[in-house]
Amino acid sequence: MSVVTSGRYTFPSYNLVFFIFLQLGLHSVEGVWPLPQSITSSPERYPLNPQAFYFTYGSQSAAQEGCSVLDEAFKRYFSLIFPDYSSGYGFLRFSVDKPFTVQVSVGRDDCDSYPDEDSSEQYTLSVSAGQASLKAETVWGALRGLETFSQLVYQEDFGSYYVNKTEIKDFPRFQFRGILLDTSRHYLPVQAILKTLDAMAFSKFNVFHWHIVDDPSFPYQSRTFPDLSAKGAFHPMTHIYTQSDVGRVISFARMRGIRVLPEFDSPGHTQSWGKGKNSVKLPTSSQSDLLTPCYSGSSPSGTFGPVNPILPSTYKFMATLFKEVSSVFPDSYIHLGGDEVNFSCWKSNPDVRAFMLKMGFGADFTKLEAYYMENIVNITVALNRTSIVWQDVFDYHERIPKDTVLHIWKGLPASYAAELSAITKAGYRVLLAAPWYINHISYGQDWRNYYTVQPLNFSGTEEQKKLVIGGEVCMWGEYVDATNLTPRLWPRASAAAERLWSDEKQTSDVDKAFPRLQDFRCELLRRGIQAEPLFVGHCKHEYQGV
């Protein structure tokens, strides 16, 4: 039996008259965020004493002590539930003799695996006198249940902790619930990424989409092509992600049931790639023309455009790079980008135009991009990886495998609804990001816009709607770095989290959601997450990081 508790500190028992009134007062259970599929609570409540509080494994659990994911989660959630006790901070407490045990049972021992697209996150939680029973098929479901339990616990003004009698059955509405961070336009220190992963777990997000490189910088330190970051990063020593850094992020995410999805966007958004092009070497060839030379009339202009799609060496380079990426990132998905390709440079280049005539593309440069993306997708297929691409790839009628996931990023509701309809009608799975570009902030309660999104509100059959596998919050980095990442992201992202996790009918009233989200925002502050206020008000535990 694994036990997480602490007996280092002994606190006196105070027999005070007002304690009676404290005990008699009924506390309404604060809303869990995101809202569980089914929750029944009672005014009946049970006191918790950190000196007599335990996490244990059920006797029939497939995972037992030594399961790193749950062992670490027990320690982490003990500190989250009892932060004052964990820090030794001197709140007044009342000694409670009765122990309380949270017994966790999982049906499958997947402690050493990584979460994937098929991982079950379903759990049941039953809280009664002296105990809570948490059951899940996987450790990932158990993590979601532990997060829910931690939000059920509350602390009264004089320091005593309580939890109410509660029954919960819960599972996510969508399997993919992601957050994109852009680490190219501004470098984000590893610690900022880890803090975001913590906050993601609090909101039950399960995919970290790492838009790791782009035009401005190439911070990923490739072991195969080190000059990509040496020449393409903002700084080759301080503004890079080493292999160790990447491994640390992946491990930290795994312990919270979060997948790490890397994106290496091409053929556009690759200006930083070209900075290291003259020293990027392959075993059999020099890749000195990774980017397309642009022309002014009949002469090179000295500038470069998207990746050069006409050279065999381009695909040798990409095959080598993605072989490395697939060995570093364990997830079965790789995001290949494919968006916003400016064709003007390709149009100016006589070699590109000659290649297009040879291939029968005429003057249709969307066919040239299709040719490029089809080759890149085939590279990832050979690596046994599934590709995610931005919607542009579909819009250009490119031939891509049916297991490719299309990522919608453009337009207002009418526009992305039409795209959802078209993509799913063609039989492709789809992710929705268009309504959740939360780097586009506005004055006021803009979280309401993110909360009221209806991902399945488009014309299509039930079979089509099953192809919508989830959605993603995007935090692009033009105006975001570590100084404003957290308050800009939270609690706005949490609004999308509930839309992606919870039942739509139960969460259709944005006004009813407001007080629950306020409570959750206060809980984020208590946990050290610098979440912005939703409106006028205060939190019992104000942010202490300033």
Coordinates of C-alpha atoms in Angstrom, one line a residue:
M1 CA 0.0 0.0 0.0
S2 CA 1.4 3.4 -1.0
V3 CA 0.7 6.2 1.4
V4 CA 1.2 9.9 0.9
T5 CA 0.9 12.0 4.0
S6 CA 3.1 13.9 6.4
G7 CA 3.5 13.7 10.1
R8 CA 6.4 16.2 10.5
Y9 CA 4.2 18.8 12.1
T10 CA 1.9 18.5 15.1
F11 CA -0.8 21.1 15.4
P12 CA -2.7 21.8 18.7
S13 CA -6.4 20.9 19.0
Y14 CA -8.4 24.0 19.8
N15 CA -11.7 23.6 21.6
L16 CA -13.3 26.9 20.5
V17 CA -16.9 27.8 20.6
F18 CA -17.0 29.1 17.1
F19 CA -15.8 25.8 15.8
I20 CA -19.3 24.5 16.5
F21 CA -20.8 27.1 14.3
L22 CA -18.2 26.4 11.7
Q23 CA -19.1 22.7 11.7
L24 CA -22.8 23.4 11.5
G25 CA -22.6 25.7 8.5
L26 CA -23.3 23.9 5.3
H27 CA -21.0 24.5 2.4
S28 CA -22.2 24.2 -1.1
V29 CA -19.8 22.2 -3.2
E30 CA -17.8 24.5 -5.6
G31 CA -18.3 23.6 -9.2
V32 CA -15.6 21.4 -10.7
W33 CA -14.1 22.8 -13.9
P34 CA -14.6 21.4 -16.5
L35 CA -18.0 20.2 -15.4
P36 CA -18.2 16.4 -15.1
Q37 CA -20.6 14.5 -17.2
S38 CA -22.6 13.4 -14.1
I39 CA -22.1 14.8 -10.6
T40 CA -24.3 14.4 -7.5
S41 CA -23.3 16.2 -4.3
S42 CA -24.8 16.4 -0.8
P43 CA -24.5 19.0 1.9
E44 CA -23.1 16.2 4.1
R45 CA -19.4 17.0 4.5
Y46 CA -16.3 15.3 6.0
P47 CA -13.3 16.9 7.6
L48 CA -9.9 16.3 6.2
N49 CA -6.7 16.3 8.3
P50 CA -3.5 16.4 6.3
Q51 CA -1.8 14.4 9.1
A52 CA -4.4 11.6 8.5
F53 CA -4.9 11.8 4.8
Y54 CA -3.8 9.0 2.5
F55 CA -3.7 8.1 -1.2
T56 CA -3.6 4.3 -1.7
Y57 CA -3.9 1.8 -4.4
G58 CA -6.9 -0.5 -4.4
S59 CA -6.1 -4.2 -3.8
Q60 CA -7.5 -5.1 -7.2
S61 CA -5.8 -2.3 -9.1
A62 CA -3.6 -3.4 -12.0
A63 CA -1.2 -0.6 -11.0
Q64 CA 0.5 -0.7 -7.6
E65 CA 3.2 1.1 -5.7
G66 CA 6.1 1.8 -8.1
C67 CA 3.8 3.2 -10.8
S68 CA 5.7 6.4 -11.4
V69 CA 2.7 8.3 -12.9
L70 CA 0.4 7.7 -10.0
D71 CA 3.1 7.8 -7.2
E72 CA 4.2 11.2 -8.4
A73 CA 0.5 12.3 -8.8
F74 CA -0.2 11.3 -5.2
K75 CA 2.6 13.6 -4.0
R76 CA 1.6 16.4 -6.3
Y77 CA -2.0 16.4 -5.4
F78 CA -1.3 16.2 -1.7
S79 CA 0.6 19.4 -2.0
L80 CA -2.2 21.0 -4.1
I81 CA -4.9 20.0 -1.7
F82 CA -3.0 21.0 1.4
P83 CA -0.7 23.8 0.2
D84 CA -0.4 25.5 3.6
Y85 CA 0.4 22.3 5.4
S86 CA 2.9 21.3 2.7
S87 CA 4.7 24.6 3.0
G88 CA 4.6 24.7 6.8
Y89 CA 2.6 28.0 6.6
G90 CA 1.0 28.8 10.0
F91 CA -2.7 28.6 9.4
L92 CA -4.8 27.7 12.4
R93 CA -5.9 24.0 12.1
F94 CA -8.1 21.7 14.1
S95 CA -6.9 18.2 14.8
V96 CA -9.1 15.5 13.3
D97 CA -8.6 12.0 14.5
K98 CA -10.5 10.2 11.7
P99 CA -8.3 9.3 8.8
F100 CA -9.4 9.8 5.2
T101 CA -8.2 7.6 2.4
V102 CA -8.4 8.1 -1.4
Q103 CA -8.3 4.6 -2.9
V104 CA -7.3 4.5 -6.6
S105 CA -7.8 1.5 -8.8
V106 CA -7.0 1.2 -12.5
G107 CA -7.9 -1.7 -14.8
R108 CA -4.7 -1.6 -16.8
D109 CA -1.1 -1.2 -15.9
D110 CA 0.0 1.4 -18.4
C111 CA 2.4 3.2 -16.0
D112 CA 5.3 3.0 -18.4
S113 CA 3.5 4.0 -21.5
Y114 CA 2.7 7.4 -23.1
P115 CA -0.9 8.7 -23.5
D116 CA -2.1 8.4 -27.0
E117 CA -5.2 9.1 -29.1
D118 CA -6.9 5.9 -27.8
S119 CA -6.2 6.4 -24.1
S120 CA -9.3 6.2 -22.0
E121 CA -9.8 9.1 -19.6
Q122 CA -13.0 7.9 -18.1
Y123 CA -13.3 7.6 -14.3
T124 CA -15.8 7.3 -11.5
L125 CA -15.4 9.0 -8.1
S126 CA -17.3 8.2 -5.0
V127 CA -16.7 10.3 -1.9
S128 CA -18.2 9.1 1.4
A129 CA -17.3 9.2 5.1
G130 CA -13.6 8.5 5.6
Q131 CA -12.9 7.5 2.1
A132 CA -13.0 8.3 -1.6
S133 CA -13.0 5.6 -4.3
L134 CA -11.5 6.5 -7.6
K135 CA -11.8 3.9 -10.4
A136 CA -10.5 4.2 -14.0
E137 CA -9.5 2.0 -16.8
T138 CA -6.1 3.7 -17.2
V139 CA -3.7 5.8 -15.2
W140 CA -4.7 8.7 -17.5
G141 CA -8.3 8.4 -16.3
A142 CA -7.0 8.2 -12.8
L143 CA -5.1 11.5 -13.2
R144 CA -8.3 13.2 -14.4
G145 CA -10.1 11.8 -11.4
L146 CA -7.4 13.0 -9.0
E147 CA -7.7 16.5 -10.5
T148 CA -11.5 16.4 -9.9
F149 CA -11.1 15.3 -6.3
S150 CA -8.6 18.0 -5.6
Q151 CA -11.1 20.6 -6.7
L152 CA -13.8 19.1 -4.4
V153 CA -11.7 19.9 -1.3
Y154 CA -12.2 23.3 0.2
Q155 CA -10.7 25.2 3.1
E156 CA -12.8 27.2 5.6
D157 CA -11.6 30.6 6.9
F158 CA -9.9 29.2 10.0
G159 CA -7.9 26.6 8.1
S160 CA -10.0 23.4 8.3
Y161 CA -10.4 21.3 5.1
Y162 CA -13.6 19.6 4.0
V163 CA -15.0 17.5 1.2
N164 CA -18.7 16.9 0.6
K165 CA -20.4 13.6 -0.1
T166 CA -20.2 13.3 -3.9
E167 CA -20.8 10.8 -6.8
I168 CA -19.2 11.5 -10.2
K169 CA -19.1 9.6 -13.5
D170 CA -17.0 11.4 -16.0
F171 CA -15.4 11.2 -19.4
P172 CA -14.3 13.7 -22.1
R173 CA -16.6 14.7 -24.9
F174 CA -13.7 15.0 -27.3
Q175 CA -10.6 12.9 -27.3
F176 CA -8.2 15.7 -28.5
R177 CA -8.1 18.8 -26.3
G178 CA -5.1 20.8 -27.1
I179 CA -3.1 24.0 -26.5
L180 CA -0.7 25.4 -29.1
L181 CA 2.3 27.4 -27.9
D182 CA 4.5 29.2 -30.5
T183 CA 8.1 29.1 -29.4
S184 CA 9.5 30.7 -32.6
R185 CA 8.2 34.2 -32.6
H186 CA 9.2 34.6 -29.0
Y187 CA 11.4 32.0 -27.2
L188 CA 9.6 30.6 -24.2
P189 CA 11.9 29.3 -21.4
V190 CA 11.4 25.7 -20.5
Q191 CA 10.0 26.7 -17.1
A192 CA 7.2 28.7 -18.8
I193 CA 6.3 25.6 -20.8
L194 CA 6.2 23.4 -17.8
K195 CA 4.0 25.9 -15.9
T196 CA 1.6 25.8 -18.8
L197 CA 1.6 22.0 -18.8
D198 CA 0.6 22.2 -15.1
A199 CA -2.2 24.6 -15.8
M200 CA -3.3 22.4 -18.7
A201 CA -3.7 19.4 -16.4
F202 CA -5.8 21.5 -14.0
S203 CA -8.2 22.1 -17.0
K204 CA -8.0 18.5 -18.3
F205 CA -6.3 19.4 -21.6
N206 CA -4.4 16.5 -23.0
V207 CA -2.3 17.6 -26.0
F208 CA 0.5 20.1 -26.0
H209 CA 0.9 21.2 -29.7
W210 CA 4.5 22.5 -29.8
H211 CA 4.8 24.9 -32.7
I212 CA 8.5 24.8 -32.1
V213 CA 9.9 26.5 -35.2
D214 CA 8.8 29.1 -37.7
D215 CA 10.0 32.0 -39.8
P216 CA 11.6 34.1 -37.0
S217 CA 13.7 31.4 -35.3
F218 CA 14.6 27.8 -35.2
P219 CA 15.2 27.0 -31.5
Y220 CA 15.0 23.2 -31.8
Q221 CA 18.6 21.9 -31.5
S222 CA 18.8 19.0 -34.0
R223 CA 21.4 16.5 -33.3
T224 CA 21.6 15.6 -37.0
F225 CA 21.6 19.2 -38.3
P226 CA 22.9 21.3 -35.4
D227 CA 23.4 24.4 -37.6
L228 CA 19.7 24.8 -38.0
S229 CA 19.6 26.2 -34.5
A230 CA 23.1 27.5 -34.4
K231 CA 22.3 29.8 -37.3
G232 CA 18.5 30.0 -37.1
A233 CA 17.8 30.5 -33.4
F234 CA 17.6 34.0 -31.8
H235 CA 20.7 33.0 -29.9
P236 CA 22.6 29.7 -30.4
M237 CA 23.3 29.1 -26.7
T238 CA 20.5 30.7 -24.7
H239 CA 17.5 30.6 -27.0
I240 CA 17.4 26.9 -27.9
Y241 CA 15.7 23.7 -26.8
T242 CA 18.3 21.0 -26.4
Q243 CA 17.5 17.4 -26.7
S244 CA 17.6 17.3 -22.9
D245 CA 15.1 20.2 -22.7
V246 CA 12.7 18.5 -25.1
G247 CA 13.0 15.2 -23.1
R248 CA 12.2 17.1 -20.0
V249 CA 9.1 18.6 -21.5
I250 CA 7.9 15.3 -22.8
S251 CA 8.5 13.6 -19.5
F252 CA 6.8 16.4 -17.5
A253 CA 3.8 16.2 -19.8
R254 CA 3.5 12.4 -19.6
M255 CA 3.3 12.5 -15.9
R256 CA 0.2 14.7 -16.3
G257 CA -1.4 12.6 -19.0
I258 CA -0.5 15.1 -21.8
R259 CA 0.7 14.2 -25.2
V260 CA 3.4 16.4 -26.9
L261 CA 2.7 17.0 -30.6
P262 CA 5.6 18.6 -32.5
E263 CA 5.0 20.8 -35.5
F264 CA 7.6 21.5 -38.2
D265 CA 5.7 23.6 -40.6
S266 CA 6.7 23.7 -44.2
P267 CA 7.0 24.6 -47.1
G268 CA 6.2 28.1 -45.9
H269 CA 7.1 29.5 -42.5
T270 CA 10.7 28.3 -43.0
Q271 CA 12.9 31.4 -43.3
S272 CA 14.8 30.4 -40.1
W273 CA 15.6 27.0 -41.6
G274 CA 17.5 28.6 -44.5
K275 CA 19.9 30.5 -42.2
G276 CA 21.7 27.2 -41.6
K277 CA 21.4 25.9 -45.1
N278 CA 25.0 26.4 -46.2
S279 CA 26.3 24.0 -43.6
V280 CA 23.4 21.5 -43.5
K281 CA 25.0 18.3 -44.7
L282 CA 23.6 15.0 -45.6
P283 CA 25.7 11.8 -45.8
T284 CA 25.5 11.9 -49.6
S285 CA 24.7 15.4 -50.6
S286 CA 25.0 19.1 -49.7
Q287 CA 21.6 20.8 -48.9
S288 CA 22.6 24.3 -49.9
D289 CA 19.3 25.1 -51.6
L290 CA 16.8 24.3 -48.9
L291 CA 14.8 27.4 -49.7
T292 CA 13.8 28.6 -53.1
P293 CA 15.9 31.5 -54.6
C294 CA 13.6 34.4 -55.6
Y295 CA 14.1 36.2 -58.8
S296 CA 13.7 39.8 -59.9
G297 CA 13.3 39.6 -63.6
S298 CA 16.0 37.2 -64.9
S299 CA 18.4 37.6 -62.0
P300 CA 18.3 36.2 -58.4
S301 CA 17.1 38.9 -56.0
G302 CA 19.1 37.6 -53.1
T303 CA 16.0 36.7 -51.1
F304 CA 14.5 33.3 -50.5
G305 CA 11.0 32.0 -50.4
P306 CA 9.4 28.7 -49.3
V307 CA 11.2 25.3 -49.2
N308 CA 12.4 24.4 -52.7
P309 CA 10.0 21.7 -53.8
I310 CA 11.7 20.7 -57.1
L311 CA 15.0 19.3 -55.7
P312 CA 15.4 15.6 -54.7
S313 CA 17.8 16.8 -52.0
T314 CA 15.0 18.6 -50.3
Y315 CA 13.2 15.4 -49.7
K316 CA 16.4 13.6 -48.5
F317 CA 16.9 16.4 -46.0
M318 CA 13.3 16.2 -44.8
A319 CA 13.4 12.4 -44.5
T320 CA 16.5 12.7 -42.3
L321 CA 15.1 15.5 -40.2
F322 CA 11.7 13.8 -39.6
K323 CA 13.4 10.5 -38.8
E324 CA 15.1 12.3 -36.0
V325 CA 11.9 14.1 -34.9
S326 CA 10.1 10.7 -34.8
S327 CA 12.8 9.3 -32.6
V328 CA 12.8 12.3 -30.2
F329 CA 9.0 12.8 -29.9
P330 CA 7.2 9.5 -29.0
D331 CA 3.7 10.5 -30.1
S332 CA 2.4 8.8 -33.1
Y333 CA 1.4 12.2 -34.7
I334 CA 3.5 14.8 -36.3
H335 CA 2.1 18.2 -37.4
L336 CA 3.4 19.1 -40.9
G337 CA 1.9 22.5 -41.3
G338 CA 1.2 23.3 -44.9
D339 CA -0.4 26.7 -44.4
E340 CA 0.0 30.2 -45.8
V341 CA 2.4 29.4 -48.7
N342 CA 3.2 32.5 -50.6
F343 CA 3.6 31.5 -54.3
S344 CA 5.3 34.7 -55.5
C345 CA 8.8 33.4 -55.1
W346 CA 8.0 30.1 -56.8
K347 CA 6.4 32.1 -59.7
S348 CA 9.5 34.2 -60.1
N349 CA 12.0 31.3 -60.3
P350 CA 12.6 30.0 -63.8
D351 CA 13.7 26.5 -62.6
V352 CA 10.4 26.1 -60.7
R353 CA 8.4 27.2 -63.7
A354 CA 10.2 24.7 -65.9
F355 CA 9.6 21.9 -63.4
M356 CA 5.9 22.7 -63.3
L357 CA 5.7 22.5 -67.1
K358 CA 7.5 19.2 -67.0
M359 CA 5.1 17.8 -64.4
G360 CA 2.0 19.1 -66.2
F361 CA 1.1 21.5 -63.5
G362 CA 0.7 24.5 -65.9
A363 CA 0.5 27.7 -63.9
D364 CA -1.4 26.2 -61.0
F365 CA 1.0 26.6 -58.0
T366 CA -1.4 24.9 -55.7
K367 CA -0.5 21.7 -57.6
L368 CA 3.1 22.3 -56.8
E369 CA 2.3 22.7 -53.1
A370 CA 0.2 19.5 -53.4
Y371 CA 3.2 17.7 -54.9
Y372 CA 5.4 18.8 -52.0
M373 CA 3.0 18.0 -49.2
E374 CA 2.2 14.6 -50.7
N375 CA 6.0 13.8 -50.6
I376 CA 6.3 15.0 -47.0
V377 CA 3.3 13.1 -45.9
N378 CA 4.7 9.9 -47.5
I379 CA 7.9 10.5 -45.5
T380 CA 5.9 10.4 -42.2
V381 CA 3.9 7.4 -43.3
A382 CA 7.1 5.5 -43.9
L383 CA 8.1 6.5 -40.3
N384 CA 4.8 5.0 -39.0
R385 CA 3.5 8.4 -38.0
T386 CA 0.2 10.0 -38.7
S387 CA 0.2 13.5 -40.1
I388 CA -1.8 16.5 -39.1
V389 CA -1.9 19.4 -41.6
W390 CA -3.6 22.8 -41.7
Q391 CA -6.7 23.1 -43.7
D392 CA -4.9 24.7 -46.7
V393 CA -3.7 21.2 -47.7
F394 CA -7.3 20.1 -48.1
D395 CA -8.4 23.3 -49.7
Y396 CA -5.8 22.8 -52.5
H397 CA -7.2 19.4 -53.2
E398 CA -4.1 17.6 -52.3
R399 CA -4.0 13.8 -52.3
I400 CA -3.3 12.8 -48.7
P401 CA -3.9 9.5 -46.8
K402 CA -7.4 9.2 -45.3
D403 CA -5.9 8.9 -41.8
T404 CA -4.5 12.4 -42.1
V405 CA -6.0 14.9 -39.7
L406 CA -7.1 18.3 -41.0
H407 CA -6.7 21.3 -38.7
I408 CA -9.1 24.2 -39.3
W409 CA -7.7 27.6 -38.5
K410 CA -9.5 30.1 -40.7
G411 CA -12.6 32.1 -40.5
L412 CA -15.7 33.1 -38.6
P413 CA -18.3 30.5 -37.5
A414 CA -20.1 30.3 -40.9
S415 CA -16.7 29.8 -42.7
Y416 CA -15.3 27.2 -40.4
A417 CA -18.7 25.4 -40.2
A418 CA -18.6 25.1 -44.0
E419 CA -15.0 23.8 -43.8
L420 CA -16.0 21.2 -41.1
S421 CA -18.8 20.0 -43.3
A422 CA -16.6 19.7 -46.4
I423 CA -13.7 18.0 -44.7
T424 CA -15.8 15.5 -42.9
K425 CA -17.9 14.8 -46.0
A426 CA -14.7 13.8 -47.7
G427 CA -14.1 11.3 -44.9
Y428 CA -11.2 13.0 -43.0
R429 CA -10.9 13.5 -39.3
V430 CA -10.7 17.1 -38.2
L431 CA -9.6 19.4 -35.4
L432 CA -11.1 22.8 -34.8
A433 CA -8.9 25.8 -33.8
A434 CA -10.4 28.7 -35.7
P435 CA -12.6 30.1 -32.8
W436 CA -9.9 29.7 -30.2
Y437 CA -7.1 32.0 -31.2
I438 CA -6.9 33.5 -27.8
N439 CA -3.8 35.6 -28.5
H440 CA -6.5 37.9 -30.1
I441 CA -7.5 39.5 -26.9
S442 CA -10.2 42.2 -26.4
Y443 CA -11.4 44.3 -23.5
G444 CA -14.1 42.7 -21.5
Q445 CA -15.3 39.2 -20.9
D446 CA -14.1 37.7 -24.2
W447 CA -14.0 34.3 -22.5
R448 CA -17.7 34.1 -23.3
N449 CA -16.9 33.9 -27.0
Y450 CA -14.7 30.9 -26.4
Y451 CA -17.2 29.2 -24.2
T452 CA -20.1 29.5 -26.6
V453 CA -18.4 27.8 -29.5
Q454 CA -20.4 24.8 -30.8
P455 CA -17.9 22.5 -32.6
L456 CA -20.6 20.2 -34.0
N457 CA -22.9 23.0 -35.3
F458 CA -22.4 22.3 -39.0
S459 CA -24.3 20.7 -41.8
G460 CA -23.5 17.0 -41.8
T461 CA -24.6 13.5 -40.8
E462 CA -23.9 11.9 -37.4
E463 CA -21.1 9.9 -39.0
Q464 CA -19.5 13.1 -40.2
K465 CA -19.7 14.7 -36.7
K466 CA -17.9 11.6 -35.3
L467 CA -14.9 12.7 -37.4
V468 CA -14.5 15.9 -35.3
I469 CA -11.9 14.5 -32.9
G470 CA -11.6 17.7 -30.8
G471 CA -10.2 21.2 -30.8
E472 CA -7.3 23.4 -29.8
V473 CA -6.6 26.7 -28.2
C474 CA -3.9 28.6 -30.1
M475 CA -1.5 31.1 -28.5
W476 CA 0.5 32.6 -31.3
G477 CA 3.6 34.5 -30.2
E478 CA 3.8 37.8 -32.1
Y479 CA 3.0 39.7 -28.9
V480 CA 3.4 36.9 -26.3
D481 CA 6.5 35.8 -24.4
A482 CA 7.0 34.6 -20.8
T483 CA 6.0 37.9 -19.3
N484 CA 2.4 37.7 -20.5
L485 CA 1.9 34.1 -21.6
T486 CA 0.1 32.8 -18.4
P487 CA -2.3 35.7 -17.8
R488 CA -3.3 35.9 -21.4
L489 CA -3.8 32.1 -21.6
W490 CA -5.7 31.6 -18.4
P491 CA -8.6 31.4 -17.6
R492 CA -9.6 32.0 -21.3
A493 CA -8.3 28.6 -22.3
S494 CA -10.3 27.0 -19.5
A495 CA -13.5 28.2 -21.2
A496 CA -12.5 26.1 -24.3
A497 CA -11.5 23.3 -22.0
E498 CA -15.0 22.9 -20.7
R499 CA -16.5 23.1 -24.2
L500 CA -14.2 20.2 -25.2
W501 CA -14.7 18.1 -22.1
S502 CA -18.2 18.6 -20.8
D503 CA -21.7 17.8 -22.1
E504 CA -22.9 20.6 -24.3
K505 CA -26.4 20.7 -23.0
Q506 CA -25.3 20.9 -19.4
T507 CA -22.9 23.8 -20.2
S508 CA -25.0 25.8 -22.6
D509 CA -25.7 28.7 -20.2
V510 CA -22.7 31.1 -20.1
D511 CA -24.2 33.0 -17.2
K512 CA -24.3 29.9 -15.0
A513 CA -20.8 29.1 -16.0
F514 CA -19.5 32.5 -14.9
P515 CA -19.4 31.9 -11.1
R516 CA -17.9 28.5 -11.5
L517 CA -15.2 29.9 -13.8
Q518 CA -14.6 32.6 -11.2
D519 CA -14.1 30.0 -8.6
F520 CA -11.8 28.0 -10.8
R521 CA -9.8 31.1 -11.6
C522 CA -9.3 31.7 -7.9
E523 CA -8.2 28.1 -7.6
L524 CA -5.6 28.7 -10.3
L525 CA -4.3 31.6 -8.3
R526 CA -4.1 29.5 -5.2
R527 CA -2.0 27.1 -7.2
G528 CA 0.4 29.8 -8.5
I529 CA -1.1 30.3 -11.9
Q530 CA -1.3 34.0 -12.7
A531 CA -4.8 33.9 -14.3
E532 CA -6.4 37.2 -15.3
P533 CA -9.6 38.3 -13.6
L534 CA -12.9 37.7 -15.3
F535 CA -14.6 40.8 -13.9
V536 CA -14.8 42.8 -10.6
G537 CA -14.3 40.8 -7.5
H538 CA -11.7 39.1 -5.3
C539 CA -10.2 35.7 -4.4
K540 CA -9.7 34.4 -1.0
H541 CA -6.2 33.4 -2.1
E542 CA -4.9 36.3 -4.2
Y543 CA -1.9 35.8 -6.4
Q544 CA 1.3 35.9 -4.3
G545 CA 3.9 35.8 -7.1
V546 CA 4.5 39.6 -7.2

